[in-house]
CSV table of C-alpha atoms in Angstrom, one decimal:
chain,number,residue,atom,x,y,z
A,1,MET,CA,-1.7,-7.4,30.6
A,2,THR,CA,-2.5,-3.8,31.8
A,3,TYR,CA,0.8,-2.6,30.4
A,4,VAL,CA,0.0,-4.1,26.9
A,5,ILE,CA,-3.5,-2.5,27.0
A,6,ARG,CA,-2.0,0.9,27.8
A,7,ARG,CA,0.4,0.6,24.9
A,8,LEU,CA,-2.4,0.2,22.3
A,9,ALA,CA,-2.6,3.2,20.0
A,10,VAL,CA,-5.9,4.7,18.9
A,11,LEU,CA,-5.7,2.9,15.6
A,12,ASP,CA,-5.2,-0.4,17.4
A,13,TRP,CA,-8.4,0.2,19.4
A,14,VAL,CA,-10.3,1.0,16.1
A,15,ARG,CA,-9.1,-2.2,14.5
A,16,LEU,CA,-10.1,-4.2,17.6
A,17,GLY,CA,-13.4,-2.4,17.6
A,18,VAL,CA,-14.1,-3.4,14.0
A,19,LEU,CA,-13.4,-7.0,14.8
A,20,ALA,CA,-15.6,-6.9,17.8
A,21,VAL,CA,-18.5,-5.5,15.8
A,22,GLY,CA,-18.0,-8.1,13.2
A,23,LEU,CA,-18.0,-10.9,15.8
A,24,ALA,CA,-21.1,-9.4,17.3
A,25,CYS,CA,-22.8,-9.5,13.9
A,26,VAL,CA,-22.2,-13.2,13.7
A,27,ALA,CA,-23.2,-13.9,17.3
A,28,THR,CA,-26.5,-12.1,16.9
A,29,GLY,CA,-27.3,-13.7,13.6
A,30,LEU,CA,-27.2,-10.5,11.6
A,31,LEU,CA,-24.6,-12.3,9.5
A,32,PRO,CA,-25.2,-16.0,9.0
A,33,ALA,CA,-22.4,-18.1,10.4
A,34,ALA,CA,-22.1,-20.0,7.0
A,35,GLU,CA,-21.5,-16.7,5.2
A,36,ALA,CA,-19.0,-15.5,7.8
A,37,VAL,CA,-17.0,-18.8,7.5
A,38,ALA,CA,-17.0,-18.5,3.7
A,39,ASN,CA,-15.7,-14.9,3.9
A,40,VAL,CA,-12.9,-15.9,6.4
A,41,ARG,CA,-11.9,-18.8,4.2
A,42,ARG,CA,-11.7,-16.5,1.2
A,43,ILE,CA,-9.3,-14.1,2.9
A,44,GLY,CA,-7.2,-16.9,4.6
A,45,PRO,CA,-4.5,-16.9,1.8
A,46,LEU,CA,-4.6,-13.1,1.9
A,47,LEU,CA,-3.9,-13.0,5.6
A,48,LEU,CA,-1.0,-15.5,5.2
A,49,PHE,CA,0.5,-13.3,2.5
A,50,LEU,CA,0.0,-10.1,4.4
A,51,ALA,CA,1.6,-11.5,7.6
A,52,ALA,CA,4.6,-13.0,5.7
A,53,VAL,CA,5.3,-10.0,3.5
A,54,ILE,CA,5.2,-7.5,6.4
A,55,VAL,CA,7.6,-9.7,8.5
A,56,LEU,CA,9.9,-10.0,5.4
A,57,ALA,CA,9.8,-6.3,4.8
A,58,GLU,CA,10.4,-5.4,8.5
A,59,LEU,CA,13.4,-7.6,8.8
A,60,THR,CA,14.7,-6.4,5.4
A,61,LYS,CA,14.7,-2.9,6.8
A,62,GLU,CA,16.4,-4.0,9.9
A,63,ALA,CA,19.1,-5.5,7.7
A,64,ASP,CA,19.7,-2.0,6.3
A,65,VAL,CA,18.7,-3.0,2.8
A,66,PHE,CA,16.3,-0.1,2.3
A,67,ASP,CA,18.6,2.5,3.9
A,68,VAL,CA,21.5,1.5,1.8
A,69,LEU,CA,19.5,1.5,-1.4
A,70,ALA,CA,18.0,4.9,-0.6
A,71,GLY,CA,21.4,6.4,0.2
A,72,ARG,CA,22.8,5.0,-3.1
A,73,LEU,CA,20.0,6.6,-5.1
A,74,ALA,CA,20.9,10.0,-3.5
A,75,ILE,CA,24.5,9.5,-4.4
A,76,ILE,CA,23.8,8.4,-8.0
A,77,GLY,CA,21.7,11.6,-8.4
A,78,ARG,CA,24.8,13.7,-7.8
A,79,GLY,CA,22.9,16.7,-6.4
A,80,ASN,CA,20.5,16.9,-9.3
A,81,TYR,CA,16.9,17.1,-8.2
A,82,ALA,CA,15.5,15.9,-11.5
A,83,ALA,CA,17.6,12.8,-11.4
A,84,LEU,CA,16.8,12.2,-7.7
A,85,PHE,CA,13.1,12.6,-8.4
A,86,VAL,CA,13.2,9.9,-11.1
A,87,LEU,CA,15.2,7.6,-8.9
A,88,CYS,CA,13.0,8.0,-5.9
A,89,THR,CA,9.7,7.5,-7.9
A,90,ALA,CA,11.2,4.4,-9.4
A,91,PHE,CA,12.3,3.1,-6.0
A,92,ALA,CA,8.9,3.8,-4.4
A,93,SER,CA,7.1,2.2,-7.4
A,94,PHE,CA,9.3,-0.9,-7.3
A,95,VAL,CA,8.7,-1.5,-3.6
A,96,THR,CA,5.0,-1.0,-3.9
A,97,ILE,CA,4.6,-3.3,-6.9
A,98,PHE,CA,6.7,-6.1,-5.5
A,99,LEU,CA,6.5,-5.8,-1.7
A,100,ASN,CA,3.0,-4.3,-1.2
A,101,LEU,CA,1.8,-0.7,-0.6
A,102,ASP,CA,1.8,-1.1,3.1
A,103,THR,CA,5.6,-1.8,3.0
A,104,THR,CA,6.1,1.5,1.1
A,105,ALA,CA,4.0,3.4,3.6
A,106,VAL,CA,5.4,1.8,6.8
A,107,LEU,CA,9.0,1.0,6.0
A,108,LEU,CA,10.1,3.1,3.0
A,109,THR,CA,8.6,6.4,4.5
A,110,PRO,CA,11.0,6.4,7.5
A,111,VAL,CA,13.9,5.5,5.3
A,112,MET,CA,13.2,8.5,3.0
A,113,LEU,CA,12.6,10.8,5.9
A,114,ALA,CA,15.9,9.7,7.4
A,115,LEU,CA,17.6,10.4,4.1
A,116,ALA,CA,16.3,14.0,4.0
A,117,PRO,CA,18.5,15.5,6.7
A,118,ARG,CA,21.6,13.6,5.5
A,119,ALA,CA,21.3,15.0,2.0
A,120,ARG,CA,19.8,18.4,3.2
A,121,ILE,CA,16.6,17.7,1.2
A,122,ALA,CA,13.1,18.9,2.2
A,123,SER,CA,11.2,16.1,3.8
A,124,LEU,CA,7.7,16.7,2.3
A,125,PRO,CA,8.6,16.0,-1.3
A,126,LEU,CA,10.1,12.6,-0.3
A,127,ALA,CA,7.2,11.8,2.0
A,128,MET,CA,4.6,12.7,-0.6
A,129,THR,CA,6.4,10.5,-3.2
A,130,THR,CA,6.1,7.5,-0.9
A,131,ILE,CA,2.4,7.9,0.0
A,132,TRP,CA,1.1,8.8,-3.5
A,133,LEU,CA,3.0,6.0,-5.2
A,134,ALA,CA,2.1,3.6,-2.4
A,135,ASN,CA,-1.5,4.0,-3.7
A,136,THR,CA,-1.1,4.7,-7.4
A,137,ALA,CA,1.7,2.2,-8.1
A,138,SER,CA,-0.3,-0.7,-6.6
A,139,LEU,CA,-2.1,-1.9,-9.7
A,140,LEU,CA,0.4,-4.2,-11.6
A,141,LEU,CA,0.7,-7.4,-9.5
A,142,PRO,CA,-1.7,-9.2,-7.2
A,143,VAL,CA,0.9,-8.7,-4.3
A,144,SER,CA,0.8,-5.0,-4.7
A,145,ASN,CA,-2.5,-4.5,-2.9
A,146,LEU,CA,-4.9,-6.7,-1.0
A,147,THR,CA,-7.7,-5.5,-3.3
A,148,ASN,CA,-5.8,-6.9,-6.3
A,149,LEU,CA,-5.8,-10.3,-4.7
A,150,LEU,CA,-9.6,-10.1,-4.3
A,151,ALA,CA,-10.0,-9.0,-7.9
A,152,MET,CA,-7.7,-11.6,-9.3
A,153,ASP,CA,-9.7,-14.3,-7.5
A,154,ARG,CA,-13.0,-12.8,-8.8
A,155,VAL,CA,-12.0,-12.6,-12.5
A,156,GLY,CA,-10.0,-15.8,-12.5
A,157,LEU,CA,-6.7,-14.4,-13.7
A,158,SER,CA,-3.3,-15.8,-13.0
A,159,THR,CA,-0.5,-13.5,-11.9
A,160,HIS,CA,0.8,-13.2,-15.5
A,161,ASP,CA,-2.6,-12.6,-16.9
A,162,PHE,CA,-3.4,-10.0,-14.3
A,163,ALA,CA,-0.1,-8.1,-15.0
A,164,ALA,CA,-0.8,-8.3,-18.8
A,165,ARG,CA,-4.2,-6.7,-18.2
A,166,MET,CA,-3.0,-4.0,-15.8
A,167,TRP,CA,0.4,-3.0,-17.2
A,168,ALA,CA,-1.0,-0.1,-19.3
A,169,PRO,CA,-3.2,1.3,-16.5
A,170,GLN,CA,-0.2,1.0,-14.1
A,171,VAL,CA,2.0,3.0,-16.5
A,172,ALA,CA,-0.7,5.7,-16.9
A,173,SER,CA,-1.2,5.9,-13.2
A,174,ILE,CA,2.5,6.3,-12.4
A,175,ALA,CA,3.0,8.8,-15.2
A,176,VAL,CA,0.2,11.1,-13.9
A,177,THR,CA,1.5,10.7,-10.3
A,178,MET,CA,5.0,11.8,-11.3
A,179,LEU,CA,3.6,14.8,-13.2
A,180,PHE,CA,1.6,16.0,-10.2
A,181,LEU,CA,4.5,15.2,-7.7
A,182,TRP,CA,6.8,17.4,-9.7
A,183,ILE,CA,4.3,20.3,-10.1
A,184,PHE,CA,3.1,20.4,-6.5
A,185,TYR,CA,6.1,19.2,-4.5
A,186,TRP,CA,9.3,18.8,-6.4
A,187,ARG,CA,9.8,21.8,-8.7
A,188,ARG,CA,12.2,24.5,-7.7
A,189,GLY,CA,9.5,26.8,-6.3
A,190,GLU,CA,8.3,24.1,-4.0
A,191,ARG,CA,11.5,22.4,-2.8
A,192,GLY,CA,13.4,25.7,-2.3
A,193,GLU,CA,16.8,24.6,-3.5
A,194,ASP,CA,18.6,24.3,-6.8
A,195,ARG,CA,20.7,21.3,-5.8
A,196,TYR,CA,21.1,18.9,-2.8
A,197,GLN,CA,24.2,17.5,-1.1
A,198,PRO,CA,24.8,13.8,-1.9
A,199,PRO,CA,25.1,12.0,1.5
A,200,PRO,CA,27.9,9.6,2.4
A,201,PRO,CA,27.2,5.9,1.8
A,202,VAL,CA,25.2,4.2,4.5
A,203,PRO,CA,27.3,1.6,6.3
A,204,VAL,CA,26.0,-2.0,6.4
A,205,GLY,CA,25.7,-3.2,10.0
A,206,ASP,CA,25.8,-7.0,9.2
A,207,ARG,CA,26.7,-8.1,5.7
A,208,VAL,CA,25.4,-11.6,6.2
A,209,LEU,CA,21.9,-10.3,7.2
A,210,PHE,CA,22.1,-7.7,4.4
A,211,THR,CA,22.9,-10.4,1.8
A,212,VAL,CA,20.3,-12.9,3.1
A,213,ALA,CA,17.5,-10.3,3.3
A,214,GLY,CA,18.2,-8.8,-0.1
A,215,SER,CA,18.4,-12.3,-1.6
A,216,ALA,CA,15.2,-13.4,0.0
A,217,CYS,CA,13.4,-10.4,-1.4
A,218,LEU,CA,14.7,-11.2,-4.9
A,219,LEU,CA,13.7,-14.8,-4.4
A,220,PHE,CA,10.2,-13.7,-3.5
A,221,ILE,CA,9.9,-11.5,-6.6
A,222,ALA,CA,11.2,-14.3,-8.8
A,223,ALA,CA,8.8,-16.8,-7.3
A,224,ILE,CA,5.7,-14.6,-7.9
A,225,LEU,CA,6.8,-13.8,-11.4
A,226,ALA,CA,7.2,-17.5,-12.0
A,227,GLY,CA,3.6,-18.1,-10.9
A,228,ALA,CA,4.2,-19.5,-7.4
A,229,GLN,CA,1.4,-19.3,-4.8
A,230,ILE,CA,1.8,-15.8,-3.4
A,231,GLY,CA,1.3,-16.7,0.3
A,232,VAL,CA,3.7,-19.6,0.1
A,233,ALA,CA,6.3,-17.6,-1.7
A,234,ALA,CA,6.1,-14.8,0.9
A,235,ALA,CA,6.2,-17.3,3.8
A,236,VAL,CA,9.3,-19.1,2.4
A,237,ALA,CA,11.2,-15.8,2.0
A,238,ALA,CA,10.2,-14.6,5.4
A,239,VAL,CA,11.3,-17.9,7.0
A,240,LEU,CA,14.7,-17.5,5.4
A,241,VAL,CA,15.2,-14.1,6.8
A,242,ILE,CA,13.9,-15.1,10.2
A,243,ALA,CA,16.4,-18.0,10.3
A,244,ALA,CA,19.3,-15.6,9.4
A,245,PHE,CA,18.3,-13.2,12.2
A,246,ALA,CA,17.9,-16.1,14.7
A,247,TRP,CA,21.5,-16.9,13.9
A,248,ARG,CA,23.0,-13.4,13.8
A,249,ASP,CA,20.7,-11.1,15.8
A,250,ARG,CA,17.9,-12.7,17.8
A,251,SER,CA,17.1,-9.4,19.6
A,252,LYS,CA,15.3,-8.2,16.4
A,253,LEU,CA,12.9,-11.2,16.5
A,254,THR,CA,10.1,-9.8,18.7
A,255,TRP,CA,6.4,-10.2,18.6
A,256,GLY,CA,6.1,-6.7,17.4
A,257,LEU,CA,7.1,-8.0,13.9
A,258,PHE,CA,3.8,-9.8,13.6
A,259,PRO,CA,1.2,-7.5,12.0
A,260,TRP,CA,-1.7,-8.5,14.2
A,261,GLN,CA,-3.3,-5.1,13.8
A,262,LEU,CA,-3.7,-5.5,10.0
A,263,LEU,CA,-4.9,-9.1,10.3
A,264,VAL,CA,-7.5,-8.1,12.9
A,265,PHE,CA,-8.7,-5.1,10.8
A,266,VAL,CA,-9.0,-7.1,7.6
A,267,THR,CA,-10.9,-9.9,9.3
A,268,GLY,CA,-13.2,-7.5,11.0
A,269,LEU,CA,-14.0,-5.7,7.7
A,270,PHE,CA,-14.9,-9.0,6.0
A,271,LEU,CA,-17.5,-9.6,8.8
A,272,VAL,CA,-18.9,-6.0,9.0
A,273,VAL,CA,-19.2,-5.1,5.3
A,274,PRO,CA,-21.2,-8.3,4.4
A,275,THR,CA,-23.5,-7.6,7.3
A,276,LEU,CA,-24.1,-4.0,6.1
A,277,SER,CA,-24.6,-5.3,2.6
A,278,ARG,CA,-27.4,-7.5,3.7
A,279,TYR,CA,-29.2,-4.5,5.2
A,280,GLY,CA,-29.0,-1.8,2.5
A,281,LEU,CA,-25.4,-1.3,1.5
A,282,ASP,CA,-25.9,-3.5,-1.7
A,283,ASP,CA,-28.7,-1.3,-2.8
A,284,LEU,CA,-26.7,1.9,-2.2
A,285,MET,CA,-23.7,0.4,-4.2
A,286,ARG,CA,-25.9,-0.5,-7.1
A,287,ALA,CA,-27.2,3.0,-7.2
A,288,LEU,CA,-23.6,4.3,-7.2
A,289,VAL,CA,-21.9,1.8,-9.4
A,290,GLY,CA,-24.8,1.2,-11.8
A,291,VAL,CA,-25.5,-2.0,-13.7
A,292,ALA,CA,-24.5,-1.0,-17.2
A,293,GLY,CA,-21.5,-2.8,-18.5
A,294,ASP,CA,-20.6,-0.1,-21.1
A,295,THR,CA,-17.8,2.4,-21.0
A,296,ALA,CA,-19.8,4.9,-19.0
A,297,GLY,CA,-20.5,2.2,-16.4
A,298,ASP,CA,-16.7,1.5,-16.2
A,299,TYR,CA,-15.9,5.1,-15.4
A,300,ARG,CA,-18.9,5.3,-13.0
A,301,ALA,CA,-17.6,2.2,-11.1
A,302,ALA,CA,-14.1,3.8,-10.8
A,303,ALA,CA,-15.6,7.1,-9.6
A,304,ALA,CA,-17.8,5.3,-7.0
A,305,GLY,CA,-14.8,3.3,-5.8
A,306,ALA,CA,-12.7,6.4,-5.3
A,307,GLY,CA,-15.4,8.4,-3.7
A,308,LEU,CA,-16.3,5.6,-1.2
A,309,SER,CA,-12.7,4.9,-0.5
A,310,ASN,CA,-12.1,8.5,0.7
A,311,ILE,CA,-15.2,8.1,3.0
A,312,VAL,CA,-14.8,4.7,4.5
A,313,ASN,CA,-11.4,3.3,3.4
A,314,ASN,CA,-10.5,1.5,0.1
A,315,LEU,CA,-10.7,-2.1,1.2
A,316,PRO,CA,-14.4,-2.1,2.3
A,317,ALA,CA,-15.2,0.2,-0.7
A,318,TYR,CA,-13.8,-2.4,-3.1
A,319,TYR,CA,-15.5,-5.3,-1.4
A,320,ALA,CA,-18.9,-3.5,-1.2
A,321,GLY,CA,-18.6,-2.6,-4.9
A,322,GLU,CA,-17.5,-6.1,-6.0
A,323,ARG,CA,-20.7,-7.6,-4.5
A,324,VAL,CA,-23.0,-5.8,-6.9
A,325,ILE,CA,-21.0,-6.0,-10.2
A,326,PRO,CA,-22.1,-9.0,-12.4
A,327,PRO,CA,-19.6,-11.9,-12.6
A,328,ALA,CA,-19.1,-11.2,-16.3
A,329,GLY,CA,-18.4,-7.5,-15.8
A,330,HIS,CA,-14.6,-7.8,-15.8
A,331,ASP,CA,-13.8,-4.3,-17.1
A,332,GLN,CA,-16.2,-2.8,-14.6
A,333,LEU,CA,-14.7,-4.7,-11.8
A,334,LEU,CA,-11.1,-3.7,-12.8
A,335,SER,CA,-12.3,-0.1,-13.1
A,336,LEU,CA,-13.7,-0.3,-9.6
A,337,LEU,CA,-10.3,-1.7,-8.6
A,338,ILE,CA,-8.6,1.3,-10.2
A,339,GLY,CA,-10.9,3.7,-8.3
A,340,THR,CA,-10.1,2.0,-4.9
A,341,ASN,CA,-6.3,1.9,-5.6
A,342,VAL,CA,-5.6,5.2,-7.3
A,343,GLY,CA,-8.4,7.2,-5.7
A,344,PRO,CA,-7.7,7.1,-2.0
A,345,VAL,CA,-5.2,10.0,-2.0
A,346,ILE,CA,-7.6,12.7,-0.8
A,347,THR,CA,-8.3,11.9,2.9
A,348,PRO,CA,-6.0,10.5,5.6
A,349,TRP,CA,-8.2,7.5,6.0
A,350,GLY,CA,-8.6,6.7,2.3
A,351,SER,CA,-6.3,3.7,2.6
A,352,LEU,CA,-4.7,1.9,5.5
A,353,ALA,CA,-1.3,2.8,4.0
A,354,THR,CA,-2.2,6.5,4.2
A,355,LEU,CA,-3.2,6.2,7.9
A,356,LEU,CA,0.2,4.5,8.6
A,357,TRP,CA,2.0,7.2,6.6
A,358,PHE,CA,0.5,10.0,8.6
A,359,GLU,CA,1.6,8.3,11.8
A,360,TRP,CA,5.2,8.1,10.6
A,361,CYS,CA,5.1,11.8,9.5
A,362,ARG,CA,3.9,12.7,13.0
A,363,ARG,CA,6.6,10.7,14.7
A,364,ARG,CA,9.3,12.4,12.5
A,365,ALA,CA,7.8,15.9,13.0
A,366,VAL,CA,7.1,16.3,9.3
A,367,LYS,CA,4.4,19.0,8.8
A,368,VAL,CA,1.9,17.9,6.2
A,369,PRO,CA,-0.3,20.9,5.1
A,370,MET,CA,-3.7,19.4,5.2
A,371,VAL,CA,-5.4,21.8,2.8
A,372,LYS,CA,-2.7,21.2,0.2
A,373,PHE,CA,-2.7,17.5,0.8
A,374,VAL,CA,-6.5,17.3,0.1
A,375,LEU,CA,-6.5,19.7,-2.9
A,376,THR,CA,-3.5,18.1,-4.6
A,377,GLY,CA,-5.0,14.7,-3.8
A,378,VAL,CA,-8.3,15.7,-5.6
A,379,CYS,CA,-6.3,16.7,-8.7
A,380,LEU,CA,-4.4,13.4,-8.7
A,381,CYS,CA,-7.5,11.4,-8.0
A,382,VAL,CA,-9.6,12.9,-10.8
A,383,VAL,CA,-6.9,13.0,-13.5
A,384,GLY,CA,-5.2,9.8,-12.4
A,385,ILE,CA,-8.4,7.7,-12.5
A,386,ALA,CA,-9.5,9.2,-15.9
A,387,ALA,CA,-6.2,8.4,-17.5
A,388,THR,CA,-5.9,4.9,-15.9
A,389,VAL,CA,-9.4,3.7,-16.7
A,390,THR,CA,-8.9,5.0,-20.3
A,391,ALA,CA,-5.7,3.0,-20.5
A,392,LEU,CA,-7.5,-0.1,-19.3
A,393,LEU,CA,-10.3,0.3,-21.9
A,394,LEU,CA,-7.9,1.1,-24.8
A,395,THR,CA,-5.9,-2.1,-24.2
A,396,ARG,CA,-8.7,-4.6,-23.6
C-alpha cells in the first residue's frame, strides 16, 4: 500500500483531491444528496465510454497499430515536409474524432515523438500537431470529447444529427489549426530542414494482435456511425482486444490499463462544480455568458467558455456554462461547446489532454517554449473560435 501511494504522481493527488472535496460537499450537505446522485447517474454512460475507449486505445498502441501507421505516413511523404504535414494533421484529426482527444494526447504523442528521431524530424512540430488537433479536432462526433457527450444529451441530438450540425465548424476549426501549425511550427524557417529522411517500416511484433486491434477499432468506428450506444460499442471493442491479449500476451493486461485517474477526476468535478454553482458560480456564469440568444450572445458564450477553460479546465467550464444557458438556446450551447473544445490551447491546464501531453513531452525531453506556446495558442484560440462559431451560425 505504501509503495502504491509513493508511485502516485502530482496529477494523481490533484484528481484524488478533487474527488475528496466533492464527497465532502455531499457529506456536509453543501450539495444535496439527490442532486449528487442525479449528476453521477448522468455521467455514468460517459465513464463507461471513457474507461472502455482508453483501454481499447492503450492495447491498440501495444499492438503496434499506431506506430506502424505513423511510420507508413512518413514513408508515404517521401521526404517532403508539406506532404508529411498534411498526412500528420489528417492522422491526428482522425484519431481525435473517432478515438477521443485523450487518446491523441496520451497515445499518439509518444508515437509521433518516437517517429521524430527515426526520420530525423524536429520533435516540436509533431508534438504541437498532436496537442492542437487533440483539442480543435474534437467537435465532430460525440465520442471526440466528453463535453460533446454532455452537449448531445442536453440538445437531444443523435450521433448523426450532432455530426450534421457540427461538420462545418469542425472543418473550419481544423483548417485554422493547420494554417497556424504551418506558420508557427512547420514552415522552413521553424523546422530548420528542407527535407526529412523517410524511416524504415516499423516491424509488427504480433500480427494476430495487430489485426485484432486494428479490426476492433474499425468495428467501434462503424458501430458509432451506425448509431450504436457509444459506451456499449467501446466496451465490446475493448473486450475483443482484451481477449486477444489474454490469448497472445497476458503480460500487457495490467491494472495500469484502467484509467482510474480520469474517472476519479470527472466524478469529482461533477460534485464540486454543482456545489460551487449553488453558491455564486451560476451568477458569475450568467454575467459572463449572458442571457441573449442572438448572434452576439453565441459569440459571447464561446468566448466565456474559452476564457474559463484556460483558467480552470474545459470540462468544468462547459458544465458551469451549460447550467445557465436556457434549454432552447441550442446555438448558444453549441457555441459554448466550441469555446471549451477549441479554446483551451493557451494554458497547460486548459484541458486534461494538454496536461497529459505536457507530461509526455517532459518524459521524452522535448523542450516546449512556454512563451511561444502561450502566444501562438492565443492566436489559434481567437481566430479559431471566431471562424468556427461563424461556420456554426452560417449552417444552422
